Coordinates of C-alpha atoms and ligand atoms in Angstrom, one line a residue:
X1 CA 29.1 -9.0 -19.4
X2 CA 25.5 -8.9 -20.4
X3 CA 25.4 -12.9 -20.6
X4 CA 26.5 -13.1 -16.9
X5 CA 23.4 -11.0 -15.9
X6 CA 21.1 -13.0 -17.9
X7 CA 18.6 -11.9 -20.3
X8 CA 15.1 -12.6 -21.7
X9 CA 15.1 -15.6 -24.2
X10 CA 12.2 -14.3 -26.3
X11 CA 10.4 -11.0 -27.2
X12 CA 7.1 -12.2 -25.7
X13 CA 9.0 -13.3 -22.6
X14 CA 9.8 -9.6 -21.8
X15 CA 6.3 -8.3 -22.8
X16 CA 4.8 -10.7 -20.3
X17 CA 7.2 -10.1 -17.7
X18 CA 6.6 -6.5 -18.0
X19 CA 3.2 -6.6 -18.4
X20 CA 3.1 -8.9 -15.2
X21 CA 4.7 -6.2 -13.1
X22 CA 2.3 -3.8 -14.5
X23 CA -0.7 -5.9 -14.0
X24 CA -1.2 -6.3 -10.3
X25 CA -3.3 -5.4 -7.2
X26 CA -3.7 -1.9 -8.5
X27 CA -5.6 -2.9 -11.7
X28 CA -7.9 -5.5 -9.8
X29 CA -9.1 -3.7 -6.7
X30 CA -8.1 -0.1 -7.3
X31 CA -8.8 0.6 -10.8
X32 CA -12.7 -0.3 -11.4
X33 CA -13.7 1.2 -8.0
X34 CA -12.1 4.5 -9.1
X35 CA -13.8 4.0 -12.4
X36 CA -17.1 3.7 -10.5
X37 CA -16.5 6.8 -8.5
X38 CA -15.0 9.0 -11.0
X39 CA -17.6 9.1 -13.9
X40 CA -17.5 5.9 -15.4
X41 CA -16.4 6.0 -19.0
X42 CA -15.4 9.3 -18.6
X43 CA -12.6 8.3 -16.2
X44 CA -11.7 5.5 -18.3
X45 CA -11.0 8.1 -21.3
X46 CA -8.8 10.2 -18.9
X47 CA -7.1 7.1 -17.9
X48 CA -6.3 5.9 -21.4
X49 CA -5.2 9.4 -22.5
X50 CA -2.9 9.7 -19.4
X51 CA -1.5 6.0 -20.2
X52 CA -0.7 6.6 -23.8
X53 CA 0.1 10.2 -23.8
X54 CA 2.2 10.6 -20.4
X55 CA 3.1 7.3 -19.4
X56 CA 4.0 5.6 -22.5
X57 CA 7.0 8.0 -23.2
X58 CA 8.3 7.5 -19.6
X59 CA 8.1 3.8 -20.0
X60 CA 10.2 3.9 -23.3
X61 CA 12.7 6.0 -21.8
X62 CA 13.1 3.6 -18.8
X63 CA 13.2 0.5 -20.9
X64 CA 15.8 2.4 -23.3
X65 CA 18.1 3.3 -20.4
X66 CA 18.0 0.1 -19.2
X67 CA 19.0 -1.6 -22.6
X68 CA 21.5 0.8 -23.6
X69 CA 23.4 0.4 -20.1
X70 CA 22.4 -3.2 -19.4
X71 CA 22.7 -2.1 -15.8
X72 CA 20.7 -1.7 -12.4
X73 CA 19.0 1.7 -12.0
X74 CA 21.9 3.2 -9.9
X75 CA 24.5 1.8 -12.3
X76 CA 22.6 3.1 -15.2
X77 CA 22.4 6.7 -14.4
X78 CA 26.0 6.7 -13.4
X79 CA 26.9 5.3 -16.7
X80 CA 25.0 7.8 -18.9
X81 CA 25.3 10.9 -16.7
X82 CA 27.4 11.9 -13.8
X83 CA 27.7 10.1 -10.6
X84 CA 25.2 12.4 -8.9
X85 CA 22.3 11.4 -11.2
X86 CA 22.4 7.9 -9.6
X87 CA 20.5 9.4 -6.9
X88 CA 17.3 9.0 -9.2
X89 CA 18.0 5.3 -9.2
X90 CA 18.6 5.1 -5.5
X91 CA 15.3 6.8 -5.0
X92 CA 13.7 4.5 -7.1
X93 CA 15.4 1.4 -5.5
X94 CA 14.0 2.8 -2.0
X95 CA 10.7 3.5 -3.2
X96 CA 10.6 -0.2 -4.3
X97 CA 11.5 -1.8 -1.4
X98 CA 9.1 0.2 0.7
X99 CA 6.3 -0.4 -1.9
X100 CA 7.3 -4.3 -1.7
X101 CA 7.1 -4.2 2.1
X102 CA 3.4 -3.4 2.1
X103 CA 2.3 -4.7 -1.1
X104 CA 3.6 -8.1 0.1
X105 CA 1.2 -7.8 3.2
X106 CA -1.9 -7.3 0.7
X107 CA -0.7 -10.0 -1.5
X108 CA -0.7 -12.3 1.3
X109 CA -4.2 -11.4 2.2
X110 CA -5.3 -12.4 -1.2
X111 CA -3.5 -15.6 -0.9
X112 CA -5.0 -16.1 2.6
X113 CA -8.5 -15.4 1.0
X114 CA -7.8 -18.1 -1.7
X115 CA -7.1 -20.6 1.1
X116 CA -10.4 -19.4 3.0
X117 CA -12.5 -19.9 -0.2
X118 CA -11.0 -23.3 -0.8
X119 CA -12.7 -24.3 2.5
X120 CA -15.8 -22.5 1.6
X121 CA -15.5 -20.0 4.3
X122 CA -17.3 -16.9 3.0
X123 CA -17.7 -15.6 6.4
X124 CA -14.4 -14.1 6.3
X125 CA -15.7 -11.2 4.3
X126 CA -17.7 -10.1 7.3
X127 CA -14.7 -10.5 9.3
X128 CA -12.4 -8.9 7.2
X129 CA -11.4 -6.4 10.0
X130 CA -10.4 -9.3 12.4
X131 CA -8.8 -11.4 9.6
X132 CA -6.2 -8.7 9.0
X133 CA -5.1 -8.5 12.6
X134 CA -4.9 -12.1 13.2
X135 CA -0.9 -11.5 12.9
X136 CA 0.1 -15.2 13.0
X137 CA -1.8 -16.1 10.1
X138 CA -1.1 -12.9 8.2
X139 CA 2.3 -13.3 8.9
X140 CA 2.7 -16.7 7.7
X141 CA 0.9 -15.9 4.6
X142 CA 3.1 -12.9 4.0
X143 CA 6.1 -15.2 4.4
X144 CA 4.9 -17.9 2.0
X145 CA 4.2 -15.0 -0.5
X146 CA 7.5 -13.5 -0.2
X147 CA 9.3 -16.9 -0.5
X148 CA 7.4 -17.8 -3.6
X149 CA 8.6 -14.4 -5.0
X150 CA 12.1 -14.9 -4.0
X151 CA 12.2 -18.5 -5.2
X152 CA 11.1 -17.2 -8.8
X153 CA 13.6 -14.4 -8.7
X154 CA 16.3 -16.5 -7.4
X155 CA 16.0 -18.5 -10.6
X156 CA 17.2 -15.7 -12.6
X157 CA 15.7 -13.8 -15.7
X158 CA 15.0 -16.5 -18.3
X159 CA 14.7 -19.4 -15.8
X160 CA 12.6 -17.6 -13.1
X161 CA 11.0 -14.3 -14.0
X162 CA 10.3 -15.0 -17.7
X163 CA 9.2 -18.7 -17.3
X164 CA 6.9 -17.7 -14.4
X165 CA 5.2 -15.0 -16.5
X166 CA 4.8 -17.2 -19.4
X167 CA 2.8 -19.4 -17.1
X168 CA 1.0 -16.9 -14.9
X169 CA 0.2 -14.2 -17.4
X170 CA -2.0 -16.6 -19.9
X171 CA -3.5 -18.3 -16.7
X172 CA -4.3 -14.8 -15.4
X173 CA -6.1 -13.7 -18.5
X174 CA -8.2 -16.9 -18.8
X175 CA -9.3 -16.8 -15.4
X176 CA -10.4 -13.3 -16.0
X177 CA -12.4 -14.2 -19.0
X178 CA -13.9 -17.1 -17.2
X179 CA -15.1 -15.1 -14.4
X180 CA -16.4 -12.1 -16.6
X181 CA -18.2 -14.8 -18.8
X182 CA -19.9 -16.0 -15.4
X183 CA -20.4 -12.6 -13.7
X184 CA -22.5 -11.4 -17.0
X185 CA -24.9 -14.1 -16.5
X186 CA -26.0 -13.1 -13.0
X187 CA -29.2 -11.2 -12.5
X188 CA -28.6 -7.2 -12.3
X189 CA -25.2 -7.7 -14.4
X190 CA -26.1 -5.0 -16.7
X191 CA -27.0 -2.4 -13.9
X192 CA -23.4 -3.3 -12.8
X193 CA -22.1 -2.7 -16.3
X194 CA -23.9 0.8 -16.3
X195 CA -22.6 1.9 -13.1
X196 CA -19.2 1.1 -14.4
X197 CA -19.4 2.7 -17.7
X198 CA -21.7 5.1 -18.5
X199 CA -20.0 8.4 -18.8
X200 CA -20.9 11.2 -16.3
X201 CA -18.6 14.1 -17.2
X202 CA -19.9 16.2 -14.4
X203 CA -18.1 13.8 -12.1
X204 CA -14.7 14.9 -13.6
X205 CA -12.9 17.2 -11.2
X206 CA -9.5 17.9 -10.0
X207 CA -9.5 15.1 -7.8
X208 CA -10.6 12.6 -10.5
X209 CA -7.8 13.8 -12.8
X210 CA -5.4 13.5 -9.9
X211 CA -6.6 9.9 -9.3
X212 CA -6.5 8.9 -13.0
X213 CA -2.8 10.3 -13.2
X214 CA -1.4 8.7 -10.2
X215 CA -3.5 5.4 -11.0
X216 CA -2.1 5.2 -14.5
X217 CA 1.5 5.7 -13.4
X218 CA 1.4 3.5 -10.5
X219 CA -0.4 0.6 -12.4
X220 CA 2.3 0.9 -15.4
X221 CA 5.0 0.3 -12.6
X222 CA 6.9 3.4 -13.6
X223 CA 9.1 5.9 -11.9
X224 CA 11.2 3.5 -9.7
X225 CA 13.2 1.9 -12.2
X226 CA 11.5 -1.4 -12.4
X227 CA 11.6 -1.0 -16.3
X228 CA 15.1 0.1 -16.3
X229 CA 16.0 -3.0 -14.6
X230 CA 13.8 -5.5 -16.8
X231 CA 14.9 -3.1 -19.9
X232 CA 18.5 -4.1 -19.0
X233 CA 17.7 -7.9 -19.7
X234 CA 16.1 -7.1 -23.2
X235 CA 18.1 -8.1 -26.4
X236 CA 19.1 -5.6 -29.0
X237 CA 16.8 -7.3 -31.6
X238 CA 13.7 -6.0 -29.5
X239 CA 11.6 -3.2 -30.7
X240 CA 11.3 -1.1 -27.7
X241 CA 8.4 1.1 -28.8
X242 CA 6.2 -1.6 -30.0
X243 CA 6.9 -3.6 -26.7
X244 CA 6.1 -0.6 -24.7
X245 CA 2.7 -0.2 -26.4
X246 CA 1.8 -3.8 -25.9
X247 CA 2.8 -3.7 -22.4
X248 CA 0.5 -0.6 -21.8
X249 CA -2.4 -2.2 -23.8
X250 CA -2.2 -5.3 -21.8
X251 CA -2.2 -3.4 -18.5
X252 CA -5.2 -1.4 -19.3
X253 CA -7.1 -4.1 -20.8
X254 CA -6.9 -6.1 -17.7
X255 CA -7.9 -3.1 -15.7
X256 CA -10.7 -2.7 -17.8
X257 CA -11.6 -6.2 -17.6
X258 CA -11.4 -6.6 -14.0
X259 CA -14.4 -3.9 -13.7
X260 CA -16.4 -5.8 -16.1
X261 CA -16.0 -8.8 -13.7
X262 CA -16.5 -7.0 -10.4
X263 CA -19.4 -4.6 -11.0
X264 CA -21.7 -7.2 -12.1
X265 CA -20.9 -9.4 -9.1
X266 CA -21.6 -6.2 -6.7
X267 CA -24.7 -5.5 -8.7
X268 CA -25.9 -9.0 -8.0
X269 CA -25.5 -8.5 -4.3
X270 CA -27.2 -5.3 -4.1
X271 CA -29.7 -6.0 -6.3
X272 CA -28.8 -3.6 -8.9
X273 CA -28.9 -0.7 -6.6
X274 CA -25.1 -0.6 -6.1
X275 CA -25.7 1.0 -2.7
X276 CA -23.2 1.0 0.0
X277 CA -20.3 -0.1 -2.5
X278 CA -17.2 0.3 -0.9
X279 CA -13.9 1.0 -2.7
X280 CA -10.4 -0.5 -2.5
X281 CA -9.7 -3.3 0.1
X282 CA -13.4 -3.2 1.4
X283 CA -14.7 -3.9 -2.0
X284 CA -12.6 -7.0 -2.7
X285 CA -11.9 -8.6 0.7
X286 CA -15.2 -7.6 2.5
X287 CA -18.0 -7.2 -0.1
X288 CA -17.0 -10.1 -2.8
X289 CA -17.0 -13.1 -0.5
X290 CA -20.8 -12.3 0.4
X291 CA -21.3 -12.6 -3.6
X292 CA -19.6 -15.7 -3.7
X293 CA -21.8 -17.3 -0.7
X294 CA -25.0 -16.2 -2.4
X295 CA -23.9 -18.5 -5.4
X296 CA -24.2 -21.4 -3.3
X297 CA -21.6 -23.6 -1.5
X298 CA -19.9 -25.4 -4.3
X299 CA -20.3 -22.7 -7.0
X300 CA -19.3 -20.1 -4.6
X301 CA -16.5 -22.0 -3.6
X302 CA -15.1 -22.5 -7.0
X303 CA -15.7 -18.8 -8.5
X304 CA -14.5 -17.3 -4.9
X305 CA -11.3 -19.6 -5.1
X306 CA -10.4 -18.7 -8.9
X307 CA -11.1 -15.1 -8.0
X308 CA -8.6 -15.0 -5.3
X309 CA -6.2 -17.3 -7.3
X310 CA -6.4 -14.6 -9.9
X311 CA -5.5 -11.7 -7.5
X312 CA -2.8 -13.6 -6.1
X313 CA -1.1 -14.4 -9.5
X314 CA -1.5 -10.8 -10.5
X315 CA 0.1 -9.6 -7.5
X316 CA 2.8 -12.3 -7.8
X317 CA 4.0 -11.0 -11.1
X318 CA 4.4 -7.5 -9.5
X319 CA 6.1 -8.7 -6.4
X320 CA 8.7 -10.3 -8.6
X321 CA 9.5 -7.2 -10.3
X322 CA 9.7 -5.2 -7.1
X323 CA 12.2 -7.5 -5.8
X324 CA 14.1 -7.8 -8.9
X325 CA 15.0 -4.2 -8.6
X326 CA 17.0 -4.0 -5.4
X327 CA 18.4 -7.4 -6.3
X328 CA 19.8 -6.3 -9.6
X329 CA 21.5 -3.6 -7.7
X330 CA 23.2 -5.8 -5.3
X331 CA 24.3 -8.0 -8.0
X332 CA 25.5 -5.4 -10.2
X333 CA 26.9 -2.8 -8.0
X334 CA 27.9 -4.8 -4.8
X335 CA 28.8 -8.0 -6.6
X336 CA 26.7 -10.2 -4.3
X337 CA 25.9 -13.5 -5.8
X338 CA 22.2 -13.5 -6.9
X339 CA 20.9 -16.2 -4.4
X340 CA 22.4 -14.7 -1.4
X341 CA 21.0 -10.9 -2.8
X342 CA 17.6 -12.6 -3.4
X343 CA 16.9 -14.3 0.0
X344 CA 18.5 -11.5 1.9
X345 CA 16.6 -8.9 0.5
X346 CA 13.4 -10.8 0.8
X347 CA 13.8 -11.3 4.3
X348 CA 14.9 -7.8 4.9
X349 CA 11.9 -6.5 3.2
X350 CA 9.6 -9.1 4.9
X351 CA 10.9 -7.5 8.2
X352 CA 10.4 -4.1 6.9
X353 CA 6.7 -5.0 6.1
X354 CA 6.0 -6.1 9.9
X355 CA 4.8 -2.6 11.0
X356 CA 2.6 -2.3 7.8
X357 CA 1.2 -5.7 8.8
X358 CA 0.4 -4.6 12.4
X359 CA -1.0 -1.1 11.4
X360 CA -4.7 -2.6 10.9
X361 CA -5.6 -2.6 14.5
X362 CA -2.8 -4.7 16.1
X363 CA -0.6 -1.8 17.4
X364 CA -2.2 1.4 18.3
X365 CA 0.7 3.6 17.5
X366 CA 0.9 2.1 14.1
X367 CA -2.8 2.2 13.6
X368 CA -3.2 5.6 14.4
X369 CA 0.4 6.7 13.1
X370 CA 0.0 10.2 11.8
X371 CA -2.5 12.7 11.2
X372 CA -1.8 14.7 8.4
X373 CA -2.4 18.2 7.4
X374 CA -6.2 19.0 6.9
X375 CA -7.5 15.6 7.9
X376 CA -8.7 14.8 11.5
X377 CA -8.3 11.2 10.9
X378 CA -5.0 9.4 11.4
X379 CA -3.5 7.6 8.6
X380 CA -2.2 4.1 9.6
X381 CA 1.6 3.2 8.9
X382 CA 0.7 1.1 5.9
X383 CA -0.8 4.1 4.0
X384 CA 1.7 6.3 5.3
X385 CA 4.3 4.2 3.4
X386 CA 2.1 3.9 0.5
X387 CA 1.7 7.8 0.4
X388 CA 5.3 8.3 0.7
X389 CA 6.6 5.7 -1.9
X390 CA 4.1 5.4 -4.4
X391 CA 2.3 8.7 -4.1
X392 CA 5.1 10.8 -3.8
X393 CA 8.3 9.2 -4.9
X394 CA 7.2 7.6 -8.0
X395 CA 5.8 10.7 -9.7
X396 CA 8.8 12.7 -8.7
X397 CA 11.0 9.6 -10.0
X398 CA 9.2 9.8 -13.3
X399 CA 9.8 13.7 -13.5
X400 CA 13.5 13.4 -12.8
X401 CA 13.8 10.3 -15.2
X402 CA 12.2 12.6 -18.1
X403 CA 14.4 15.5 -17.2
X404 CA 17.5 13.2 -17.1
X405 CA 16.6 11.5 -20.7
X406 CA 15.9 15.1 -22.2
X407 CA 18.6 17.3 -20.9
X408 CA 21.2 14.9 -19.4
X409 CA 21.4 12.0 -21.7
X410 CA 19.8 14.0 -24.6
X411 CA 16.8 12.9 -26.9
X412 CA 19.0 12.1 -29.7
X413 CA 20.7 9.3 -27.8
X414 CA 17.2 8.1 -26.5
X415 CA 16.3 8.0 -30.5
X416 CA 19.3 6.2 -31.3
X417 CA 18.6 3.4 -28.7
X418 CA 14.9 3.1 -29.7
X419 CA 15.7 3.0 -33.4
X420 CA 17.6 -0.4 -32.7
X421 CA 15.2 -3.3 -33.7
X422 CA 12.6 -0.8 -34.8
X423 CA 11.1 -1.5 -38.1
X424 CA 8.6 0.8 -39.9
X425 CA 9.1 3.3 -37.2
X426 CA 6.4 6.3 -37.6
X427 CA 8.4 9.5 -37.3
X428 CA 5.6 11.2 -35.5
X429 CA 5.8 8.8 -32.5
X430 CA 9.5 9.5 -32.2
X431 CA 8.8 13.3 -32.5
X432 CA 5.9 13.0 -29.8
X433 CA 8.3 10.8 -27.3
X434 CA 10.8 13.6 -27.6
X435 CA 8.6 16.5 -27.1
X436 CA 6.6 14.4 -24.1
X437 CA 9.9 13.8 -22.3
X438 CA 11.4 17.5 -22.7
X439 CA 8.2 19.2 -21.6
X440 CA 5.0 17.3 -20.9
X441 CA 6.4 14.5 -18.5
X442 CA 8.6 16.7 -16.3
X443 CA 5.7 19.3 -16.0
X444 CA 2.8 17.3 -15.1
X445 CA 4.9 14.6 -13.2
X446 CA 6.6 17.2 -11.3
X447 CA 3.3 18.7 -10.4
X448 CA 1.6 15.7 -9.2
X449 CA 4.6 15.4 -6.8
X450 CA 4.2 18.8 -5.5
X451 CA 0.5 18.6 -5.5
X452 CA 0.6 15.3 -3.5
X453 CA 3.0 17.0 -0.9
X454 CA 1.0 20.1 -0.5
X455 CA -2.5 18.5 -0.3
X456 CA -1.7 15.4 1.4
X457 CA 0.9 16.4 3.8
X458 CA 0.1 20.0 4.6
X459 CA -3.4 19.9 3.8
X460 CA -3.4 22.6 1.3
X461 CA -6.2 21.8 -1.3
X462 CA -4.6 22.9 -4.4
X463 CA -6.9 21.0 -6.5
X464 CA -9.9 22.5 -6.1
X465 CA -8.3 26.0 -6.6
X466 CA -6.8 24.7 -9.8
X467 CA -10.0 23.2 -11.5
Ligands
PFF501 N1 1.9 -1.9 -11.0 C1 1.6 -2.7 -10.0 C2 0.1 -2.7 -9.8 O1 -0.8 -2.1 -10.4 O2 -0.5 -3.4 -8.8 C3 2.4 -2.3 -8.6 C4 3.7 -2.1 -9.0 C5 4.6 -2.9 -9.4 C6 4.3 -0.6 -8.9 C7 5.9 -2.7 -9.7 C8 5.5 -0.3 -9.2 C9 6.3 -1.3 -9.6 F1 7.5 -1.2 -9.7

């Protein structure tokens, strides 16, 4: 059975593919900014703690469920529990499809910026607002990005996902080190590093803790069955605990390195003042092209093109994992042949992403889509889908996965699965994983889901009351 579905050929292949899923737009555009705003190193410490104490046990659970059942998320929960539990898998697949629908749009921007940089068009940064409303261009980039993603996924696990990850991940690592090396030579680099890393514990409040948690979870691709799916292609020889540690470490390191690259760039542009530093999309797409421009035409073109190539590669290994989740479901459960499942799903998700694509100024009803409780500013369609799929579904999915492992599948079965291929196990680690899935993960992840709903949908500011 397993051989029909395909398998990762090598240990490192799986680790690179899963780390590729984790390392994405989230690491490069979101993490550095959140660190800058959330107290520098203080945020990093929190983030690390959440990754290892809270996310790591969920990651192990997901991989173990996948490897045990050798099935997609819906099939996996059905096999280990009762039919009803497969709803967790279904929720995950829906979340993945929704996330990919808008993630692909942003990935398309990154790819489009790569093309603009190659042509030396730095002015695109100032015109970011116009760039993202040029629907013909953005639509083309989105199609190209989805097609490349689908091409890789259509080639299967070893010949597609593993092979691509083995090329893309080392390239990504090299690119980021090159860019950091260069950024650190710029005037004012140290000011940037200081802004990034000098801890300021007074900045830590409920909002910062909430963001660090959400960021850790999204960044590690947890809560929607991506790692159940990848885990289902892992051989029984592989040490799940060690692999999960390496995946987490890679993700955290790339996020950390992204900050070492971006803040010196921004400091150089602002001459060390770091004033007017915008977060998220603005920082990457509006601010950075100005930095590249100031490096001069040729150097700016090279550094700018390398940067957006890096961003596109990071996004690509994530879109691949997002597409593989519904594809695995169609292949396993609906017996659809892989190529049909891949191209059909890719086309469907691209179409589903069109409203997100048009929600940045093209269509008024999508641009000012909803006004949610407590805010007088409307959220656009793209952010709304992000709120539902990643901020709400993922933590709730994570809580349900831990509850399932702890109380339905039971920790002794989890322990049995993770003991396979695990040499020199440290008993304390197993005890901690068990304790975390029984108590810590359900409570904290469930709380994040509930806080998101109360705070973001209904405007009830629970966070400031809690901290
Ligand atoms: N981890 C990716 C990022 O940080 O950009 C996003 C992501 C990919 C989330 C795959 C969930 C997922 F299943």
